[in-house]
Tab-separated table of C-alpha atoms in Angstrom:
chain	number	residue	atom	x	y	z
A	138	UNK	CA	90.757	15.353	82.714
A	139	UNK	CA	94.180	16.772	83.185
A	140	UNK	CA	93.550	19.900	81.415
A	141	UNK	CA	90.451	20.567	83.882
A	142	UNK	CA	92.499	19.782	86.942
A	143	UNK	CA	94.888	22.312	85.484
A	144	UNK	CA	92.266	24.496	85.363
A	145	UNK	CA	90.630	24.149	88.454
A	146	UNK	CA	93.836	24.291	90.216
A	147	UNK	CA	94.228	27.889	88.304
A	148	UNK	CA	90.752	29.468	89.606
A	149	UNK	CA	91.662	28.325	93.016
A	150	UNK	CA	94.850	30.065	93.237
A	151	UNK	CA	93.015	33.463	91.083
A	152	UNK	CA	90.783	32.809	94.477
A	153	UNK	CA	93.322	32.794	96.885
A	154	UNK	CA	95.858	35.350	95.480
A	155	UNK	CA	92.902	37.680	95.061
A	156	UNK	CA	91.216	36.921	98.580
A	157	UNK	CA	94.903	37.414	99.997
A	158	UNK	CA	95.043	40.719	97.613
A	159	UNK	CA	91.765	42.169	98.810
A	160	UNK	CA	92.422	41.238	102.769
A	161	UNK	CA	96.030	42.334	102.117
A	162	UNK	CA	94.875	45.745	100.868
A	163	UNK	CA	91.799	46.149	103.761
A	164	UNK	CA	94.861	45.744	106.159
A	165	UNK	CA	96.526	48.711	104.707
A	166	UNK	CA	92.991	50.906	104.367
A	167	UNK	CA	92.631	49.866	108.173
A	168	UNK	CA	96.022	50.611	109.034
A	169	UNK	CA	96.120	53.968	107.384
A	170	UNK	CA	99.545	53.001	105.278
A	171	UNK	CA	100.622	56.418	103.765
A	172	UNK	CA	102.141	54.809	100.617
A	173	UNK	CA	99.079	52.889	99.777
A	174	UNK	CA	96.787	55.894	100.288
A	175	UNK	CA	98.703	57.902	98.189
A	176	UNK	CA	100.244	55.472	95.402
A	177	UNK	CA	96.895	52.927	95.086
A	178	UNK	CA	93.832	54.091	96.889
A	179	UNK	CA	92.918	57.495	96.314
A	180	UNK	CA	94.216	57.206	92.741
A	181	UNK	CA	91.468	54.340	92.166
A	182	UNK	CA	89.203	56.275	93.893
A	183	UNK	CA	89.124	58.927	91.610
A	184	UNK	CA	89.735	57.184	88.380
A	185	UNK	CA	85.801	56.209	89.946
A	186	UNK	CA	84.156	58.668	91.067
A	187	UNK	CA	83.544	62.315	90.130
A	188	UNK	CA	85.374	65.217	92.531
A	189	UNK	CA	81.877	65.712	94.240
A	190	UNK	CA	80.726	62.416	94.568
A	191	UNK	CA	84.203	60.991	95.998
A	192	UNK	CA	83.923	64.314	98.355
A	193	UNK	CA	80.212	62.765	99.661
A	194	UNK	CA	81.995	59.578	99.902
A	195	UNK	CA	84.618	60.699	101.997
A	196	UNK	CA	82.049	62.762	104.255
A	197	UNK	CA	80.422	59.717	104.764
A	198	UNK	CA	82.857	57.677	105.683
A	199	UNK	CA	84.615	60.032	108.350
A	200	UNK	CA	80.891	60.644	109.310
A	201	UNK	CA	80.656	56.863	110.126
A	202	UNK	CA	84.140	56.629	111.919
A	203	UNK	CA	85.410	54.135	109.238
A	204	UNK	CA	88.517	55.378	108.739
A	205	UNK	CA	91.884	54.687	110.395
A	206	UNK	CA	92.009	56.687	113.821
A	207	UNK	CA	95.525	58.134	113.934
A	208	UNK	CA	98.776	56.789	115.448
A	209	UNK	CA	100.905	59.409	115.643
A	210	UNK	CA	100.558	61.116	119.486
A	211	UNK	CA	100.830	64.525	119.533
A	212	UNK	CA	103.656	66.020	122.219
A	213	UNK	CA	103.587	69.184	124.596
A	214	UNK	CA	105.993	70.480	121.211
A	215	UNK	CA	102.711	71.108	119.288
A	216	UNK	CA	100.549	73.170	121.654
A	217	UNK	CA	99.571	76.289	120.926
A	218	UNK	CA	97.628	78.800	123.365
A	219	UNK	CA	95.495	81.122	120.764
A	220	UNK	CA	91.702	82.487	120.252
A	221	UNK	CA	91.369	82.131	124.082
A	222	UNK	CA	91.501	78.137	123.726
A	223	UNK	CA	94.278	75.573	123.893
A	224	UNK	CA	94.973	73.756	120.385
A	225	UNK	CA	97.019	70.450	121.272
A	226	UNK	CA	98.564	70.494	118.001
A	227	UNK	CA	98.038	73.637	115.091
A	228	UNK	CA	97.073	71.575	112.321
A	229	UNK	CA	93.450	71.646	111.612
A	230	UNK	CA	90.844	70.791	108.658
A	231	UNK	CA	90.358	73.677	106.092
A	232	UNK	CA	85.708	74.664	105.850
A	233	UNK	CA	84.693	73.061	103.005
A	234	UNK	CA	84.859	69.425	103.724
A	235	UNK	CA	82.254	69.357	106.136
A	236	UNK	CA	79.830	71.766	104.871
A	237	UNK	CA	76.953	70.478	107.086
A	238	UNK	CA	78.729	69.467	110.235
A	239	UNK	CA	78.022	65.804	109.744
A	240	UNK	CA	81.549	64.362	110.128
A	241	UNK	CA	83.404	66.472	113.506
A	242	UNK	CA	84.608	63.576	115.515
A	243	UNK	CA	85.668	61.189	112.905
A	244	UNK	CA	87.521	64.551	111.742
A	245	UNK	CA	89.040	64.774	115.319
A	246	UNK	CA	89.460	60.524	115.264
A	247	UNK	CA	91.768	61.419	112.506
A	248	UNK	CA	94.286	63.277	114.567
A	249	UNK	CA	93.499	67.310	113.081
A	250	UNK	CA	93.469	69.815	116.437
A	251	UNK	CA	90.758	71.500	115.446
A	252	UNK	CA	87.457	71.406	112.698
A	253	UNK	CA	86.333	74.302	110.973
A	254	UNK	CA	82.985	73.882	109.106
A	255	UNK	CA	80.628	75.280	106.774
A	256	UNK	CA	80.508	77.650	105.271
A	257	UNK	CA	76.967	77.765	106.209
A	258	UNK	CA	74.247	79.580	104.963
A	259	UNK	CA	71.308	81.509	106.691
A	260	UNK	CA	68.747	79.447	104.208
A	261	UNK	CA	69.697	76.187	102.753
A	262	UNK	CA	71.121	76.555	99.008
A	263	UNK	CA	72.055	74.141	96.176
A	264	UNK	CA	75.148	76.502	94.940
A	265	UNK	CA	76.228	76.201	91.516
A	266	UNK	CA	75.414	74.140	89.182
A	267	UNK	CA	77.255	71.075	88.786
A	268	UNK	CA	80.025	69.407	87.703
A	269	UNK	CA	81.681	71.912	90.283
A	270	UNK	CA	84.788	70.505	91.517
A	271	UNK	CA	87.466	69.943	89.108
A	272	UNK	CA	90.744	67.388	90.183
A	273	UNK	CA	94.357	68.763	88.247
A	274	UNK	CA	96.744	65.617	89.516
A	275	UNK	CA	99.326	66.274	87.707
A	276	UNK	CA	99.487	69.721	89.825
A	277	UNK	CA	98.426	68.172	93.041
A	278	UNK	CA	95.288	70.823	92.829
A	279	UNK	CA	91.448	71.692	92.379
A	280	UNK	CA	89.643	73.822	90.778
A	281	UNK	CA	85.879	74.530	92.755
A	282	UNK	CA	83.006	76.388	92.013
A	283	UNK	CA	80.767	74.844	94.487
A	284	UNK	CA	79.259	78.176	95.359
A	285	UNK	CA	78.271	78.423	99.002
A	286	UNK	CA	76.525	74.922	98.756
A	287	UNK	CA	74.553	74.570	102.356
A	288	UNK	CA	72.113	72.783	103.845
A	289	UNK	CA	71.296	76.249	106.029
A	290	UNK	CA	71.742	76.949	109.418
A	291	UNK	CA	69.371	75.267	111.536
A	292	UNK	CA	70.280	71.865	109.841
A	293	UNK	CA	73.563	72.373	110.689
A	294	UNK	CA	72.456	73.694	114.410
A	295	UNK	CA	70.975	70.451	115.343
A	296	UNK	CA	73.764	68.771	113.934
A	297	UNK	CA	76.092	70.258	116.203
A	298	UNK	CA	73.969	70.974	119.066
A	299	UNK	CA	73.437	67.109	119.448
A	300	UNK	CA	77.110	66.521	120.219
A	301	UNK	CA	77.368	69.811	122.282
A	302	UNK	CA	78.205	68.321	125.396
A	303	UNK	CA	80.642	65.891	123.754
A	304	UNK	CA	82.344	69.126	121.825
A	305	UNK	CA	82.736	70.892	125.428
A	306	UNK	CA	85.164	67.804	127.119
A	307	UNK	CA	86.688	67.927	123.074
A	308	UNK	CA	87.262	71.795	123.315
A	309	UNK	CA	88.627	71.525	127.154
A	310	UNK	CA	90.775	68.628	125.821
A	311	UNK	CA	92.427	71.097	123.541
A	312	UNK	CA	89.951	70.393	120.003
A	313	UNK	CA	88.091	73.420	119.261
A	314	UNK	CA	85.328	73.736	116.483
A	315	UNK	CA	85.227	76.766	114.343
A	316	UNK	CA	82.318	77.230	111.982
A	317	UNK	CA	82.157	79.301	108.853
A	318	UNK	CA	79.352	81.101	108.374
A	319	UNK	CA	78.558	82.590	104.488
A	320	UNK	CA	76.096	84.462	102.957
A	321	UNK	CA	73.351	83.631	100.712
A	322	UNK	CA	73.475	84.362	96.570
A	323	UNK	CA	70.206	86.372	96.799
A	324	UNK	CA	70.761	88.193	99.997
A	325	UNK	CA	70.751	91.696	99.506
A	326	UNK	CA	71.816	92.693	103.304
A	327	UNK	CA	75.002	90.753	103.800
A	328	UNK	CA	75.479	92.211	107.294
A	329	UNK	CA	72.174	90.458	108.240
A	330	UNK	CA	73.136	87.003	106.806
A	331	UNK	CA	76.300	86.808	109.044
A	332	UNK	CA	74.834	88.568	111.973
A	333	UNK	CA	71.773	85.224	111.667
A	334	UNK	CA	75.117	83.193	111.500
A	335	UNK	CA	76.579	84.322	114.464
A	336	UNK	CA	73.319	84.200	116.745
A	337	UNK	CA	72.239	80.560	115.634
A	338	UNK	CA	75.926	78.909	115.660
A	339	UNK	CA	77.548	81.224	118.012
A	340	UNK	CA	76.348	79.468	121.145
A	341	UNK	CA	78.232	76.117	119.600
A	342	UNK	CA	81.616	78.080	118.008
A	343	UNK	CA	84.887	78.406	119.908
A	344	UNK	CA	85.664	80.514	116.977
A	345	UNK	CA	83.244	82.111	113.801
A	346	UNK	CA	84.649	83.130	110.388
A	347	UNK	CA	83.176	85.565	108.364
A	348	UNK	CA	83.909	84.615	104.953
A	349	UNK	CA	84.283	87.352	102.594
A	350	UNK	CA	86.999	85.760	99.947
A	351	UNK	CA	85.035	82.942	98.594
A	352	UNK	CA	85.412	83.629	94.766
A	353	UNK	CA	82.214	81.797	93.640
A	354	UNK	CA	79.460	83.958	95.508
A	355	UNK	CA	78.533	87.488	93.231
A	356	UNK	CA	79.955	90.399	94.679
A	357	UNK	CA	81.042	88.788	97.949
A	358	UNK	CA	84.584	89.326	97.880
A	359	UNK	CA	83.603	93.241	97.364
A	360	UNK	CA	82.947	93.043	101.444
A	361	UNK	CA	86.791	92.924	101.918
A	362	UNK	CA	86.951	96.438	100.737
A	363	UNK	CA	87.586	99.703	103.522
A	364	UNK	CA	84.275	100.974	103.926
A	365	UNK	CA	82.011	97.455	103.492
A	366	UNK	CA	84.928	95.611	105.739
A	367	UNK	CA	84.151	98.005	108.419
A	368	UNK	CA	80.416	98.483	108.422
A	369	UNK	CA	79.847	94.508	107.979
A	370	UNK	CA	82.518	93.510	111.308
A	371	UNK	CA	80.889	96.268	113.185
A	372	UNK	CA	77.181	94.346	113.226
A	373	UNK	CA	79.108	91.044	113.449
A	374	UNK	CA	81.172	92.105	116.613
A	375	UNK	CA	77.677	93.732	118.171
A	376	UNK	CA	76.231	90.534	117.492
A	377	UNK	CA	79.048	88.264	118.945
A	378	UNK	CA	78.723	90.348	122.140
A	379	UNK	CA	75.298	89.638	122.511
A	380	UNK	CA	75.509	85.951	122.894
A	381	UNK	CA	74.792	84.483	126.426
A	382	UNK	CA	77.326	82.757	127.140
A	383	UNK	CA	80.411	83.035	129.630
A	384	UNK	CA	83.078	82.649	126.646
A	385	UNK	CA	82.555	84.425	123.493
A	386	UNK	CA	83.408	82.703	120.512
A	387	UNK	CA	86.883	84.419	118.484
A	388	UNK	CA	85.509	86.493	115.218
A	389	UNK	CA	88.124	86.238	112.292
A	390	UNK	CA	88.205	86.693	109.114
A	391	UNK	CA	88.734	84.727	105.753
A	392	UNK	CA	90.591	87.054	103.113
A	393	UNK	CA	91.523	86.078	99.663
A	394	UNK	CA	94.967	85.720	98.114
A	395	UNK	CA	94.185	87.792	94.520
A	396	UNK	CA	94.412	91.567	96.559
A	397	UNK	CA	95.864	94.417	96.288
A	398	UNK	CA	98.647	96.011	98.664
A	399	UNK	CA	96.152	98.721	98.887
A	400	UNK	CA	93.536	95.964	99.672
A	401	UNK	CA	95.470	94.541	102.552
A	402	UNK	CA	96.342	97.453	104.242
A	403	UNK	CA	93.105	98.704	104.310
A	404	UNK	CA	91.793	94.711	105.827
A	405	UNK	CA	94.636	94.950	108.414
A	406	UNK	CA	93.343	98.825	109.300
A	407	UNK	CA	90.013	97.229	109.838
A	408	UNK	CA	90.847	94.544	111.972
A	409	UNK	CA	92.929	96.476	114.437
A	410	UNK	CA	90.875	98.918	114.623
A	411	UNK	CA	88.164	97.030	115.621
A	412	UNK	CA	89.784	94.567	117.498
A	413	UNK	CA	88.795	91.387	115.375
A	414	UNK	CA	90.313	88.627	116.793
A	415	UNK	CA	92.248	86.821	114.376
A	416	UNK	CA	92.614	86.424	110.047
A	417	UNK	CA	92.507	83.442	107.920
A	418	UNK	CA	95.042	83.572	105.066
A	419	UNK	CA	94.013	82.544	102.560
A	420	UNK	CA	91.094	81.565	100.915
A	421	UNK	CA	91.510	79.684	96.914
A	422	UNK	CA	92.843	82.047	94.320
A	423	UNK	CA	90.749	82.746	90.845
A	424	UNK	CA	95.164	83.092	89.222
A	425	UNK	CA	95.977	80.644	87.300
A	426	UNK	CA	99.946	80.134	87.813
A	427	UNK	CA	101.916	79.654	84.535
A	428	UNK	CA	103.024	76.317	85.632
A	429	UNK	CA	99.476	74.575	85.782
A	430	UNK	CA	99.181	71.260	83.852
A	431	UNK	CA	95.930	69.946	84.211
A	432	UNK	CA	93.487	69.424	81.324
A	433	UNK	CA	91.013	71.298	83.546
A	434	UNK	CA	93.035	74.038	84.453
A	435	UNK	CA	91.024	76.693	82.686
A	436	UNK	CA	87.786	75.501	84.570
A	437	UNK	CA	86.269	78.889	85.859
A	438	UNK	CA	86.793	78.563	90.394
A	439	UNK	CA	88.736	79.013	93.362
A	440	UNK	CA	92.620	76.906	92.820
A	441	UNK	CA	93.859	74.871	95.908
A	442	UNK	CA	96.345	72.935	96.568
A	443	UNK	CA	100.135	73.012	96.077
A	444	UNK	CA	100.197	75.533	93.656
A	445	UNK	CA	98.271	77.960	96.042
A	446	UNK	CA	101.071	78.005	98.286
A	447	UNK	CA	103.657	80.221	98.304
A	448	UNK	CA	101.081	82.817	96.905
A	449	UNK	CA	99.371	82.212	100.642
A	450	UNK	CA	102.681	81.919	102.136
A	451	UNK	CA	103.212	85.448	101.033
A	452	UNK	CA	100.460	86.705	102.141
A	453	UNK	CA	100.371	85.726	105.394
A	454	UNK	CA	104.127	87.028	105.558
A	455	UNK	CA	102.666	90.700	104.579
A	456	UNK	CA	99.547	90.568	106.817
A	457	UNK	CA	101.623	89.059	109.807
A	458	UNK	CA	104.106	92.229	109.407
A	459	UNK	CA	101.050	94.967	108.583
A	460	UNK	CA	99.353	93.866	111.826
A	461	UNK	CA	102.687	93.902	113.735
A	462	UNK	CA	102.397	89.978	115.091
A	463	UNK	CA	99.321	91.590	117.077
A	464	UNK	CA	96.486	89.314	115.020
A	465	UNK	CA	96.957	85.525	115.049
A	466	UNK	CA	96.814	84.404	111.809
A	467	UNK	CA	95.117	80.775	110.362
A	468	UNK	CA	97.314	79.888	107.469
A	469	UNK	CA	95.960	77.840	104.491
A	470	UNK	CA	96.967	77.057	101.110
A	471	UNK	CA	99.050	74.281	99.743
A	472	UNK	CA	99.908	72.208	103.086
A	473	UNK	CA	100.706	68.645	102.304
A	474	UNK	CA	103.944	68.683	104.331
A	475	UNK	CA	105.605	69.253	107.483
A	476	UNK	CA	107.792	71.193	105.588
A	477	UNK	CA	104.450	73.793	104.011
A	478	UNK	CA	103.356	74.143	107.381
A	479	UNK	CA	106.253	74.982	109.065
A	480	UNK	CA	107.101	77.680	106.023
A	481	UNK	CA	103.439	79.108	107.122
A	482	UNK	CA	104.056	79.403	111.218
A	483	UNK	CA	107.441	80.841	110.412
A	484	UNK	CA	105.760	83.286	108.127
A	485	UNK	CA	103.376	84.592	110.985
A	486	UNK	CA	100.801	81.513	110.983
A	487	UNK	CA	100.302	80.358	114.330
A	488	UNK	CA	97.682	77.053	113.275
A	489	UNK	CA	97.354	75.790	109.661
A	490	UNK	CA	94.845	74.007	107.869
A	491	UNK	CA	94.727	71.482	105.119
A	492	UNK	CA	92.022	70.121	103.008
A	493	UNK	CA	93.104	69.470	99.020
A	494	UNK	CA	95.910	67.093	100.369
A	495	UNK	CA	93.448	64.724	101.258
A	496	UNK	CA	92.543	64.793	98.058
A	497	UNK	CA	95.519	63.238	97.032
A	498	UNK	CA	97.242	61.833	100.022
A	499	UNK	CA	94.225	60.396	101.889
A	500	UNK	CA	93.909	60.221	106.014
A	501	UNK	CA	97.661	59.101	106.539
A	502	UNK	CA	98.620	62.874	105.972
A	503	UNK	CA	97.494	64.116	108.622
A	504	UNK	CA	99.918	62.189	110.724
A	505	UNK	CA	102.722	62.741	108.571
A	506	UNK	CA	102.247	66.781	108.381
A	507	UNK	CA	102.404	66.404	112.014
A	508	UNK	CA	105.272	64.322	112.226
A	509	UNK	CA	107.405	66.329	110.037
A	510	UNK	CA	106.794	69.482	111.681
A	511	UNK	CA	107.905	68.285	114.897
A	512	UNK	CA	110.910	66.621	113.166
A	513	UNK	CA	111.832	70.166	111.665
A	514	UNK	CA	110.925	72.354	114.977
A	515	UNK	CA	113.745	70.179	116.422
A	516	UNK	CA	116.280	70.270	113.285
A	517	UNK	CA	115.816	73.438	113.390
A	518	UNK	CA	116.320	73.923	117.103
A	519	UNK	CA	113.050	75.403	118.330
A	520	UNK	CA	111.695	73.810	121.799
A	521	UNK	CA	107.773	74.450	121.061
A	522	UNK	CA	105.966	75.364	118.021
A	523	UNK	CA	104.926	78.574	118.883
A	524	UNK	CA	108.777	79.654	119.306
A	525	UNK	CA	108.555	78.997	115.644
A	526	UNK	CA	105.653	81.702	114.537
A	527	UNK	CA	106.685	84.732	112.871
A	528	UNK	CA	110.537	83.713	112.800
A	529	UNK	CA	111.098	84.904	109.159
A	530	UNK	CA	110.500	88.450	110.777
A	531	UNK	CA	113.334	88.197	113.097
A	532	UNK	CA	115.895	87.175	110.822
């Protein structure tokens, strides 16, 4: 009798420490507690699922608003006037997560200043085959291959045009929406598949990218050279111009890190010449740094993450000084700090984006990019954050 009172008395408190445990732990999902994101959650997460299935997961979730809405309040420090729109603060979600445009406001809930997604396709496409995303923790990285994956551009038109009205008082309110627009693997005319892009998403964009870096599309990173640069931004800007609407949407463009000097003197020719409105630097490099450690690290892809970023750091230093300051510049590549973002604005970057450093830190670092940048514009004795953009070229 003793021994099952013993027992008993055992199961109940495995009950109650575990109920505690599990409400314990909900509290600090709810919360958005940067140390348990990091250190517990998303570590479980993806001992569980695969890179593409936690990726779905996380869409949903955002999708459904489930996830903590953020705490941190941005000040007047973090505004930046760009594009012809009003950012209230310059850190903003990389294209990629939301591929289909299903997840904007919980994005926005989450405390980024502005959502880019896509890329989208003209026609929907399955991309590459999978297993196509590829986690390397011990580098804080990932390796994709996803391939232009998109449900196509009227899904993600009636998406987006459902929560128009609600993305005009978001855009006024200083949260813009970019969308990337892509090609498709068959397409022989790629001036064609953007130009589609532009006049089914354009009425909905405060800015369009025309993504020409993505390493996992045949022959599509050929369209940053001279010649193809020129002919393809030439339909796109005809096209832009066409829309009916009061404000046209910003065209920029989405270069890769792995180019020649040659290659990025000839992009920033382009862009002047034509008067493209601003770059996004950079997209994931196919380099595989010496210092990778990953088991997976030789998976064929596009790298992101922390070892992507002083190789996009650089980059945007040399495309910031080759278009004279004159082009703003998206930077992107290895932010998972106030301290990366800051390194990009002072480079030439005047808004940032993040996206692998979800992977790994979760919601909460959103927030904390934020935070530390502000706390670092004020070490470092600059009154806004735009005083900050392009300082390295006035040392």
């Amino acid at each position: 009798m003793a021994w099952r009172q013993l027992r008993k008395r055992a199961l109940d408190a495995v009950v109650i420490l575990g109920g505690g445990g599990l409400l314990f732990a909900s509290y600090l999902t709810a919360t958005g507690d940067e140390h348990f994101y990091a250190g517990y959650l998303m570590p479980a997460l993806q001992g569980l699922l695969d890179g593409e299935s936690a990726h779905r997961l996380a869409v949903r979730v955002t999708s459904l608003g489930l996830l903590p809405r953020t705490t941190f309040q941005d000040s007047d420090m973090l505004e930046v006037r760009v594009l012809g729109q009003k950012f209230r603060n310059p850190v903003g979600i990389a294209a990629g997560f939301d591929k289909h445009g299903e997840a904007v406001d919980g994005l926005f809930k989450l405390g980024f200043g502005f959502v880019e997604v896509g890329s989208v396709t003209p026609q929907p496409q399955e991309g590459n085959p999978r297993p196509r995303i590829f986690r390397l923790p011990e580098d804080k990285a990932v390796i994709n291959r996803c391939g232009f994956n998109s449900q196509g551009l009227l899904a993600v038109e009636r998406r987006l045009r459902a929560r128009q009205q609600r993305q005009t008082r978001l855009t006024a309110d200083g949260l813009p929406l970019g969308i990337n627009l892509g090609k498709n693997k068959t397409s022989v005319d790629a001036a064609a598949d953007y130009a589609e892009g532009i006049r089914v998403l354009g009425p909905l964009a405060d800015y369009l990218v025309v993504n020409v870096s993505s390493p996992n599309t045949p022959g599509l990173r050929s369209l940053q050279g001279k010649a193809e640069l020129r002919h393809l931004l030439t339909k796109v800007l005809q096209e832009r111009d066409a829309l009916q609407r009061a404000q046209k949407p910003a065209v920029l463009v989405k270069i890769a890190p792995d180019l020649t000097a040659e290659d990025k003197e000839d992009i920033a020719s382009v862009v002047r010449e034509l008067g493209i409105d601003g770059l996004i630097v950079t997209n994931t490099t196919v380099s595989r740094p010496a210092s990778l450690r990953g088991a997976l690290r030789s998976e064929t892809g596009g790298l992101s993450g922390k070892p992507l970023h002083d190789l996009s750091t650089q980059t945007i230093r040399e495309m910031y000084a080759l278009t004279q300051g004159r082009i703003p510049i998206i930077g992107v590549g290895g932010v998972s700090s106030g301290q990366d973002a800051l390194e990009k604005i002072q480079a030439g970057a005047s808004l940032v984006q993040l996206y692998t450093a979800l992977t790994y830190g979760g919601p909460p670092v959103v927030g904390r990019v934020k935070r530390e940048l502000e706390a670092l514009l004020k070490e470092q004795g600059f009154s806004r954050v735009t005083d900050a953009i392009g300082a390295d070229h006035r040392r």
